[in-house]
PDB file of C-alpha atoms and ligand atoms in Angstrom:
ATOM      1  CA  MET A  13     -21.184 -27.417  13.367  1.00  0.00           C
ATOM      2  CA  SER A  14     -17.486 -26.637  12.969  1.00  0.00           C
ATOM      3  CA  LEU A  15     -16.065 -23.366  14.258  1.00  0.00           C
ATOM      4  CA  ILE A  16     -14.552 -22.638  10.847  1.00  0.00           C
ATOM      5  CA  THR A  17     -15.845 -24.072   7.560  1.00  0.00           C
ATOM      6  CA  ILE A  18     -14.051 -23.303   4.333  1.00  0.00           C
ATOM      7  CA  THR A  19     -15.781 -24.335   1.123  1.00  0.00           C
ATOM      8  CA  ASP A  20     -14.268 -24.500  -2.367  1.00  0.00           C
ATOM      9  CA  LEU A  21     -11.996 -21.559  -1.619  1.00  0.00           C
ATOM     10  CA  ARG A  22     -10.194 -20.017  -4.574  1.00  0.00           C
ATOM     11  CA  LYS A  23      -7.855 -17.059  -4.715  1.00  0.00           C
ATOM     12  CA  HIS A  24      -6.346 -15.734  -7.908  1.00  0.00           C
ATOM     13  CA  TYR A  25      -3.868 -12.880  -7.973  1.00  0.00           C
ATOM     14  CA  ILE A  26      -3.474 -10.836 -11.119  1.00  0.00           C
ATOM     15  CA  SER A  27       0.028  -9.481 -11.604  1.00  0.00           C
ATOM     16  CA  GLY A  28       0.643  -7.860 -14.956  1.00  0.00           C
ATOM     17  CA  ASP A  29      -0.913 -10.106 -17.579  1.00  0.00           C
ATOM     18  CA  GLU A  30      -0.318 -13.176 -15.436  1.00  0.00           C
ATOM     19  CA  THR A  31      -2.839 -14.868 -13.147  1.00  0.00           C
ATOM     20  CA  VAL A  32      -1.497 -16.759 -10.142  1.00  0.00           C
ATOM     21  CA  GLU A  33      -3.907 -19.355  -8.785  1.00  0.00           C
ATOM     22  CA  ALA A  34      -2.770 -19.306  -5.154  1.00  0.00           C
ATOM     23  CA  LEU A  35      -5.744 -21.356  -3.894  1.00  0.00           C
ATOM     24  CA  ARG A  36      -7.503 -23.704  -6.293  1.00  0.00           C
ATOM     25  CA  GLY A  37     -10.469 -25.116  -4.384  1.00  0.00           C
ATOM     26  CA  VAL A  38      -9.742 -25.663  -0.701  1.00  0.00           C
ATOM     27  CA  ASP A  39     -12.253 -27.358   1.616  1.00  0.00           C
ATOM     28  CA  LEU A  40     -11.458 -27.422   5.307  1.00  0.00           C
ATOM     29  CA  ALA A  41     -13.320 -27.657   8.601  1.00  0.00           C
ATOM     30  CA  ILE A  42     -11.726 -26.689  11.918  1.00  0.00           C
ATOM     31  CA  GLU A  43     -13.339 -27.499  15.240  1.00  0.00           C
ATOM     32  CA  ALA A  44     -13.362 -25.258  18.306  1.00  0.00           C
ATOM     33  CA  GLY A  45     -10.359 -26.086  20.468  1.00  0.00           C
ATOM     34  CA  GLU A  46      -8.279 -27.613  17.664  1.00  0.00           C
ATOM     35  CA  PHE A  47      -4.611 -26.830  17.058  1.00  0.00           C
ATOM     36  CA  VAL A  48      -4.044 -27.102  13.302  1.00  0.00           C
ATOM     37  CA  THR A  49      -0.797 -26.514  11.465  1.00  0.00           C
ATOM     38  CA  ILE A  50      -0.670 -25.747   7.742  1.00  0.00           C
ATOM     39  CA  MET A  51       2.452 -26.983   5.987  1.00  0.00           C
ATOM     40  CA  GLY A  52       3.717 -26.848   2.431  1.00  0.00           C
ATOM     41  CA  GLN A  53       6.557 -25.535   0.325  1.00  0.00           C
ATOM     42  CA  SER A  54       7.146 -21.854  -0.247  1.00  0.00           C
ATOM     43  CA  GLY A  55       4.535 -20.558  -2.688  1.00  0.00           C
ATOM     44  CA  SER A  56       2.045 -23.365  -1.992  1.00  0.00           C
ATOM     45  CA  GLY A  57      -0.574 -20.888  -0.738  1.00  0.00           C
ATOM     46  CA  LYS A  58      -0.199 -21.130   3.052  1.00  0.00           C
ATOM     47  CA  SER A  59      -0.144 -17.392   3.795  1.00  0.00           C
ATOM     48  CA  THR A  60      -2.949 -16.803   1.326  1.00  0.00           C
ATOM     49  CA  LEU A  61      -5.084 -19.437   3.026  1.00  0.00           C
ATOM     50  CA  LEU A  62      -4.412 -17.935   6.465  1.00  0.00           C
ATOM     51  CA  SER A  63      -5.147 -14.365   5.361  1.00  0.00           C
ATOM     52  CA  VAL A  64      -8.369 -15.360   3.579  1.00  0.00           C
ATOM     53  CA  LEU A  65      -9.348 -17.446   6.604  1.00  0.00           C
ATOM     54  CA  GLY A  66      -8.647 -14.405   8.781  1.00  0.00           C
ATOM     55  CA  GLY A  67     -10.911 -12.067   6.864  1.00  0.00           C
ATOM     56  CA  MET A  68      -8.001 -10.011   5.526  1.00  0.00           C
ATOM     57  CA  ASN A  69      -7.958 -11.099   1.897  1.00  0.00           C
ATOM     58  CA  HIS A  70     -11.090 -11.401  -0.234  1.00  0.00           C
ATOM     59  CA  PRO A  71     -11.307 -14.759  -2.015  1.00  0.00           C
ATOM     60  CA  THR A  72     -11.966 -15.005  -5.730  1.00  0.00           C
ATOM     61  CA  ALA A  73     -14.609 -17.658  -5.010  1.00  0.00           C
ATOM     62  CA  GLY A  74     -15.802 -19.878  -2.203  1.00  0.00           C
ATOM     63  CA  THR A  75     -16.819 -19.159   1.373  1.00  0.00           C
ATOM     64  CA  VAL A  76     -15.301 -18.859   4.826  1.00  0.00           C
ATOM     65  CA  GLU A  77     -17.844 -19.422   7.561  1.00  0.00           C
ATOM     66  CA  MET A  78     -16.805 -18.688  11.117  1.00  0.00           C
ATOM     67  CA  ALA A  79     -19.064 -19.222  14.139  1.00  0.00           C
ATOM     68  CA  GLY A  80     -21.991 -19.323  11.729  1.00  0.00           C
ATOM     69  CA  VAL A  81     -21.066 -16.073   9.951  1.00  0.00           C
ATOM     70  CA  LYS A  82     -20.052 -15.975   6.283  1.00  0.00           C
ATOM     71  CA  LEU A  83     -17.123 -13.561   6.581  1.00  0.00           C
ATOM     72  CA  TYR A  84     -17.080 -12.080   3.112  1.00  0.00           C
ATOM     73  CA  GLU A  85     -20.804 -11.456   3.073  1.00  0.00           C
ATOM     74  CA  LEU A  86     -20.329  -8.923   5.865  1.00  0.00           C
ATOM     75  CA  PRO A  87     -20.025  -5.272   4.861  1.00  0.00           C
ATOM     76  CA  GLY A  88     -16.417  -4.045   5.220  1.00  0.00           C
ATOM     77  CA  GLU A  89     -16.845  -2.302   8.544  1.00  0.00           C
ATOM     78  CA  ARG A  90     -18.642  -5.249  10.151  1.00  0.00           C
ATOM     79  CA  LEU A  91     -15.979  -7.591   8.831  1.00  0.00           C
ATOM     80  CA  ALA A  92     -13.354  -5.444  10.585  1.00  0.00           C
ATOM     81  CA  ASP A  93     -15.385  -5.587  13.813  1.00  0.00           C
ATOM     82  CA  PHE A  94     -15.869  -9.343  13.486  1.00  0.00           C
ATOM     83  CA  ARG A  95     -12.126  -9.773  12.999  1.00  0.00           C
ATOM     84  CA  ALA A  96     -11.314  -7.613  15.996  1.00  0.00           C
ATOM     85  CA  GLU A  97     -13.654  -9.603  18.220  1.00  0.00           C
ATOM     86  CA  ASN A  98     -12.862 -13.119  17.056  1.00  0.00           C
ATOM     87  CA  LEU A  99      -9.326 -13.290  15.747  1.00  0.00           C
ATOM     88  CA  GLY A 100      -5.838 -12.708  17.063  1.00  0.00           C
ATOM     89  CA  PHE A 101      -2.933 -12.558  14.607  1.00  0.00           C
ATOM     90  CA  VAL A 102       0.735 -13.381  15.111  1.00  0.00           C
ATOM     91  CA  PHE A 103       3.224 -12.820  12.299  1.00  0.00           C
ATOM     92  CA  GLN A 104       6.802 -13.833  11.662  1.00  0.00           C
ATOM     93  CA  SER A 105       8.092 -10.292  11.925  1.00  0.00           C
ATOM     94  CA  PHE A 106       6.550  -9.155  15.147  1.00  0.00           C
ATOM     95  CA  HIS A 107       5.412  -5.676  14.060  1.00  0.00           C
ATOM     96  CA  LEU A 108       6.094  -4.310  17.522  1.00  0.00           C
ATOM     97  CA  ILE A 109       6.192  -0.532  17.853  1.00  0.00           C
ATOM     98  CA  GLN A 110       9.781   0.229  18.819  1.00  0.00           C
ATOM     99  CA  TYR A 111       9.117   3.328  20.935  1.00  0.00           C
ATOM    100  CA  LEU A 112       6.377   1.647  23.014  1.00  0.00           C
ATOM    101  CA  THR A 113       7.049  -0.635  25.961  1.00  0.00           C
ATOM    102  CA  ALA A 114       5.985  -4.288  25.941  1.00  0.00           C
ATOM    103  CA  LEU A 115       2.938  -3.354  28.019  1.00  0.00           C
ATOM    104  CA  GLU A 116       1.979  -0.494  25.679  1.00  0.00           C
ATOM    105  CA  ASN A 117       2.387  -2.731  22.637  1.00  0.00           C
ATOM    106  CA  VAL A 118       0.062  -5.297  24.192  1.00  0.00           C
ATOM    107  CA  MET A 119      -2.465  -2.551  25.002  1.00  0.00           C
ATOM    108  CA  LEU A 120      -2.697  -1.415  21.365  1.00  0.00           C
ATOM    109  CA  PRO A 121      -5.643  -3.653  20.349  1.00  0.00           C
ATOM    110  CA  LEU A 122      -7.575  -2.231  23.307  1.00  0.00           C
ATOM    111  CA  ALA A 123      -7.123   1.367  22.127  1.00  0.00           C
ATOM    112  CA  ILE A 124     -10.451   1.614  20.341  1.00  0.00           C
ATOM    113  CA  THR A 125     -12.459  -0.275  22.943  1.00  0.00           C
ATOM    114  CA  GLY A 126     -14.483   1.584  25.535  1.00  0.00           C
ATOM    115  CA  MET A 127     -12.356   0.154  28.348  1.00  0.00           C
ATOM    116  CA  LYS A 128     -11.005   2.342  31.116  1.00  0.00           C
ATOM    117  CA  LYS A 129      -7.246   2.899  31.119  1.00  0.00           C
ATOM    118  CA  ALA A 130      -6.792   0.913  34.343  1.00  0.00           C
ATOM    119  CA  ASP A 131      -8.674  -2.060  32.869  1.00  0.00           C
ATOM    120  CA  LYS A 132      -6.563  -1.927  29.710  1.00  0.00           C
ATOM    121  CA  VAL A 133      -3.389  -1.983  31.787  1.00  0.00           C
ATOM    122  CA  GLU A 134      -4.712  -4.892  33.816  1.00  0.00           C
ATOM    123  CA  ALA A 135      -5.718  -6.885  30.710  1.00  0.00           C
ATOM    124  CA  ALA A 136      -2.303  -6.262  29.130  1.00  0.00           C
ATOM    125  CA  ARG A 137      -0.500  -7.278  32.320  1.00  0.00           C
ATOM    126  CA  GLU A 138      -2.535 -10.462  32.458  1.00  0.00           C
ATOM    127  CA  ALA A 139      -1.700 -11.279  28.820  1.00  0.00           C
ATOM    128  CA  LEU A 140       2.007 -10.672  29.472  1.00  0.00           C
ATOM    129  CA  GLU A 141       1.784 -12.937  32.500  1.00  0.00           C
ATOM    130  CA  ARG A 142       0.221 -15.693  30.377  1.00  0.00           C
ATOM    131  CA  VAL A 143       3.220 -15.600  28.029  1.00  0.00           C
ATOM    132  CA  GLY A 144       5.689 -15.520  30.930  1.00  0.00           C
ATOM    133  CA  LEU A 145       6.766 -11.892  30.612  1.00  0.00           C
ATOM    134  CA  ALA A 146       5.196 -10.337  33.690  1.00  0.00           C
ATOM    135  CA  GLY A 147       8.547  -9.009  34.828  1.00  0.00           C
ATOM    136  CA  LYS A 148       9.435  -7.298  31.555  1.00  0.00           C
ATOM    137  CA  ALA A 149       6.345  -5.172  30.939  1.00  0.00           C
ATOM    138  CA  ASP A 150       8.283  -1.896  30.935  1.00  0.00           C
ATOM    139  CA  ARG A 151      11.008  -2.944  28.496  1.00  0.00           C
ATOM    140  CA  LEU A 152      11.201  -1.569  24.973  1.00  0.00           C
ATOM    141  CA  PRO A 153      11.300  -4.171  22.170  1.00  0.00           C
ATOM    142  CA  ASN A 154      15.032  -3.660  21.591  1.00  0.00           C
ATOM    143  CA  GLN A 155      15.622  -4.530  25.250  1.00  0.00           C
ATOM    144  CA  LEU A 156      14.068  -7.962  24.700  1.00  0.00           C
ATOM    145  CA  SER A 157      15.382 -11.096  22.977  1.00  0.00           C
ATOM    146  CA  GLY A 158      13.817 -12.327  19.736  1.00  0.00           C
ATOM    147  CA  GLY A 159      11.841 -14.992  21.580  1.00  0.00           C
ATOM    148  CA  GLU A 160      10.624 -12.443  24.115  1.00  0.00           C
ATOM    149  CA  GLN A 161       9.528 -10.077  21.338  1.00  0.00           C
ATOM    150  CA  GLU A 162       7.617 -12.938  19.755  1.00  0.00           C
ATOM    151  CA  ARG A 163       5.926 -13.568  23.090  1.00  0.00           C
ATOM    152  CA  VAL A 164       4.961  -9.874  23.328  1.00  0.00           C
ATOM    153  CA  ALA A 165       3.393 -10.255  19.869  1.00  0.00           C
ATOM    154  CA  ILE A 166       1.498 -13.311  21.123  1.00  0.00           C
ATOM    155  CA  ALA A 167       0.347 -11.429  24.234  1.00  0.00           C
ATOM    156  CA  ARG A 168      -0.917  -8.632  21.975  1.00  0.00           C
ATOM    157  CA  ALA A 169      -2.796 -11.206  19.871  1.00  0.00           C
ATOM    158  CA  ILE A 170      -4.532 -12.732  22.906  1.00  0.00           C
ATOM    159  CA  VAL A 171      -5.175  -9.614  24.996  1.00  0.00           C
ATOM    160  CA  LYS A 172      -8.798  -9.411  23.827  1.00  0.00           C
ATOM    161  CA  LYS A 173      -9.217 -13.144  24.420  1.00  0.00           C
ATOM    162  CA  PRO A 174     -10.206 -13.933  20.841  1.00  0.00           C
ATOM    163  CA  PRO A 175     -11.548 -17.456  20.336  1.00  0.00           C
ATOM    164  CA  ILE A 176      -9.229 -18.006  17.353  1.00  0.00           C
ATOM    165  CA  LEU A 177      -5.503 -17.387  17.128  1.00  0.00           C
ATOM    166  CA  LEU A 178      -3.886 -17.302  13.675  1.00  0.00           C
ATOM    167  CA  ALA A 179      -0.122 -17.408  13.255  1.00  0.00           C
ATOM    168  CA  ASP A 180       1.990 -17.214  10.083  1.00  0.00           C
ATOM    169  CA  GLU A 181       5.409 -18.793  10.595  1.00  0.00           C
ATOM    170  CA  PRO A 182       5.716 -17.352  14.104  1.00  0.00           C
ATOM    171  CA  THR A 183       8.976 -19.185  14.749  1.00  0.00           C
ATOM    172  CA  GLY A 184      10.487 -18.463  11.334  1.00  0.00           C
ATOM    173  CA  ASN A 185      13.127 -16.117  12.733  1.00  0.00           C
ATOM    174  CA  LEU A 186      13.852 -17.954  15.974  1.00  0.00           C
ATOM    175  CA  ASP A 187      16.586 -20.411  16.898  1.00  0.00           C
ATOM    176  CA  THR A 188      15.614 -23.995  17.736  1.00  0.00           C
ATOM    177  CA  LYS A 189      15.440 -23.623  21.503  1.00  0.00           C
ATOM    178  CA  THR A 190      13.475 -20.357  21.410  1.00  0.00           C
ATOM    179  CA  SER A 191      11.249 -21.823  18.748  1.00  0.00           C
ATOM    180  CA  GLU A 192      10.447 -24.783  21.020  1.00  0.00           C
ATOM    181  CA  GLU A 193       9.600 -22.394  23.864  1.00  0.00           C
ATOM    182  CA  VAL A 194       7.222 -20.458  21.643  1.00  0.00           C
ATOM    183  CA  MET A 195       5.604 -23.675  20.364  1.00  0.00           C
ATOM    184  CA  THR A 196       5.197 -24.886  23.955  1.00  0.00           C
ATOM    185  CA  LEU A 197       3.458 -21.597  24.707  1.00  0.00           C
ATOM    186  CA  PHE A 198       1.052 -22.015  21.750  1.00  0.00           C
ATOM    187  CA  ARG A 199       0.378 -25.561  22.932  1.00  0.00           C
ATOM    188  CA  ARG A 200      -0.403 -24.330  26.435  1.00  0.00           C
ATOM    189  CA  LEU A 201      -2.745 -21.622  25.137  1.00  0.00           C
ATOM    190  CA  ASN A 202      -4.455 -24.321  23.086  1.00  0.00           C
ATOM    191  CA  ASP A 203      -4.739 -26.583  26.135  1.00  0.00           C
ATOM    192  CA  GLU A 204      -6.414 -23.642  27.890  1.00  0.00           C
ATOM    193  CA  GLY A 205      -9.062 -23.575  25.154  1.00  0.00           C
ATOM    194  CA  GLN A 206      -7.651 -21.348  22.423  1.00  0.00           C
ATOM    195  CA  THR A 207      -8.243 -22.556  18.854  1.00  0.00           C
ATOM    196  CA  VAL A 208      -4.942 -22.200  16.983  1.00  0.00           C
ATOM    197  CA  VAL A 209      -4.288 -22.243  13.235  1.00  0.00           C
ATOM    198  CA  MET A 210      -0.602 -21.911  12.398  1.00  0.00           C
ATOM    199  CA  VAL A 211       1.330 -21.803   9.151  1.00  0.00           C
ATOM    200  CA  THR A 212       4.778 -23.339   9.407  1.00  0.00           C
ATOM    201  CA  HIS A 213       7.399 -24.915   7.191  1.00  0.00           C
ATOM    202  CA  ASN A 214       9.055 -26.644  10.126  1.00  0.00           C
ATOM    203  CA  PRO A 215       7.869 -30.272  10.547  1.00  0.00           C
ATOM    204  CA  ASP A 216       9.004 -30.172  14.216  1.00  0.00           C
ATOM    205  CA  ASN A 217       6.286 -27.574  14.876  1.00  0.00           C
ATOM    206  CA  SER A 218       3.605 -29.956  13.687  1.00  0.00           C
ATOM    207  CA  THR A 219       4.353 -32.311  16.558  1.00  0.00           C
ATOM    208  CA  TYR A 220       2.692 -29.728  18.828  1.00  0.00           C
ATOM    209  CA  ALA A 221      -0.527 -29.732  16.791  1.00  0.00           C
ATOM    210  CA  ASP A 222      -3.590 -31.980  16.777  1.00  0.00           C
ATOM    211  CA  ARG A 223      -3.666 -32.058  12.993  1.00  0.00           C
ATOM    212  CA  THR A 224      -1.551 -30.979  10.043  1.00  0.00           C
ATOM    213  CA  ILE A 225      -2.917 -29.820   6.697  1.00  0.00           C
ATOM    214  CA  HIS A 226      -0.570 -30.143   3.726  1.00  0.00           C
ATOM    215  CA  LEU A 227      -0.874 -27.690   0.843  1.00  0.00           C
ATOM    216  CA  ARG A 228       0.641 -28.164  -2.581  1.00  0.00           C
ATOM    217  CA  ASP A 229       0.105 -25.734  -5.448  1.00  0.00           C
ATOM    218  CA  GLY A 230      -2.987 -24.259  -3.813  1.00  0.00           C
ATOM    219  CA  LEU A 231      -4.675 -27.545  -2.946  1.00  0.00           C
ATOM    220  CA  ILE A 232      -4.856 -29.639   0.205  1.00  0.00           C
ATOM    221  CA  ILE A 233      -3.130 -32.897  -0.552  1.00  0.00           C
ATOM    222  CA  ASP A 234      -3.901 -36.216   1.004  1.00  0.00           C
ATOM    223  CA  GLU A 235      -2.263 -36.378   4.423  1.00  0.00           C
ATOM    224  CA  SER A 236      -0.978 -39.930   4.061  1.00  0.00           C
ATOM    225  CA  ALA A 237       0.536 -39.020   0.680  1.00  0.00           C
ATOM    226  CA  ALA A 238       2.217 -36.074   2.358  1.00  0.00           C
ATOM    227  CA  ALA A 239       3.597 -38.389   5.037  1.00  0.00           C
ATOM    228  CA  VAL A 240       5.091 -40.625   2.357  1.00  0.00           C
ATOM    229  CA  THR A 241       6.638 -37.591   0.651  1.00  0.00           C
ATOM    230  CA  THR A 242       8.094 -36.379   3.963  1.00  0.00           C
ATOM    231  CA  ARG A 243       9.541 -39.822   4.718  1.00  0.00           C
ATOM    232  CA  SER A 244      11.100 -40.302   1.324  1.00  0.00           C
ATOM    233  CA  ALA A 245      12.575 -36.798   1.497  1.00  0.00           C
ATOM    234  CA  ALA A 246      14.075 -37.480   4.916  1.00  0.00           C
TER     235      ALA A 246
HETATM  236  P1  LIG B   6       3.252 -19.487   0.943  1.00  0.00           P
HETATM  237  O1  LIG B   6       2.838 -18.716   2.139  1.00  0.00           O
HETATM  238  O2  LIG B   6       2.936 -20.937   1.004  1.00  0.00           O
HETATM  239  O3  LIG B   6       4.698 -19.263   0.617  1.00  0.00           O
HETATM  240  P2  LIG B   6       1.653 -17.580  -0.570  1.00  0.00           P
HETATM  241  O4  LIG B   6       0.251 -17.747  -0.149  1.00  0.00           O
HETATM  242  O5  LIG B   6       2.409 -16.424  -0.019  1.00  0.00           O
HETATM  243  O6  LIG B   6       2.429 -18.945  -0.326  1.00  0.00           O
HETATM  244  O7  LIG B   6       1.695 -17.454  -2.166  1.00  0.00           O
HETATM  245  C1  LIG B   6       1.041 -18.371  -3.019  1.00  0.00           C
HETATM  246  C2  LIG B   6       1.242 -17.920  -4.462  1.00  0.00           C
HETATM  247  O8  LIG B   6       0.559 -16.684  -4.669  1.00  0.00           O
HETATM  248  C3  LIG B   6       2.697 -17.673  -4.831  1.00  0.00           C
HETATM  249  O9  LIG B   6       2.882 -18.028  -6.172  1.00  0.00           O
HETATM  250  C4  LIG B   6       2.853 -16.176  -4.650  1.00  0.00           C
HETATM  251  O10 LIG B   6       3.856 -15.672  -5.481  1.00  0.00           O
HETATM  252  C5  LIG B   6       1.484 -15.670  -5.066  1.00  0.00           C
HETATM  253  N1  LIG B   6       1.103 -14.423  -4.375  1.00  0.00           N
HETATM  254  C6  LIG B   6       0.944 -14.257  -3.039  1.00  0.00           C
HETATM  255  N2  LIG B   6       0.550 -13.005  -2.758  1.00  0.00           N
HETATM  256  C7  LIG B   6       0.453 -12.366  -3.943  1.00  0.00           C
HETATM  257  C8  LIG B   6       0.074 -11.036  -4.332  1.00  0.00           C
HETATM  258  N3  LIG B   6      -0.295 -10.113  -3.420  1.00  0.00           N
HETATM  259  N4  LIG B   6       0.089 -10.742  -5.650  1.00  0.00           N
HETATM  260  C9  LIG B   6       0.443 -11.654  -6.573  1.00  0.00           C
HETATM  261  N5  LIG B   6       0.803 -12.916  -6.286  1.00  0.00           N
HETATM  262  C10 LIG B   6       0.807 -13.274  -4.990  1.00  0.00           C
HETATM  263 MG1  LIG B   7       3.905 -17.553   3.526  1.00  0.00          MG
END
């Protein structure tokens, strides 16, 4: 069985008297250990797909099954627990707390666990080491470069060792070189066993992935058709 199985997923947003069909029947299976990128033009439904997949956005119809659990059949509180145990999130704007050090930011997801302070510090240090920031644990976000802040956000997402890492345009604000460093880091985490699902609009990022899903107007389009489109556009 796949780690993640999405079946006939639909998401409609109502704004005013207009209905936006952001997802119009998406089927997708992701295996444990895969690195999948989701591509598509702005407005094609990428962020919606990732947030529904991540248990943060109730679908209008369809199911998301993760490790054998149908996410949206869980009561709200259990869904939050399931998310906390199984998913790490990385966003384009890092959402780091400016008055906390890198180490303290990485410790945040451990706040509500029963761990002892010393164990939290150790787990956070280990996560920072995995992203190559062991030496900068005591810096504040504004004392770090954009790429380093992104890596702190990644460390925070992996500190609880979630089996699945979700990222929405994590390199969107980074220059090419920094972006490549961050993608290399995601690739390494994936090689170490982390399942990664990443939204991106940058075709270069997809070269790091095992598989690329192309969305258009809320539907997955045929991958070979997408390749033709990409070639003719190039
Ligand atoms: P992408 O990430 O590919 O740019 P999104 O998933 O953000 O696409 O958006 C898909 C469509 O749904 C767009 O038309 C967008 O305007 C609409 N949309 C997204 N979020 C909302 C919302 N909270 N309310 C209303 N419409 C939304
Ligand atoms: Mg988006």
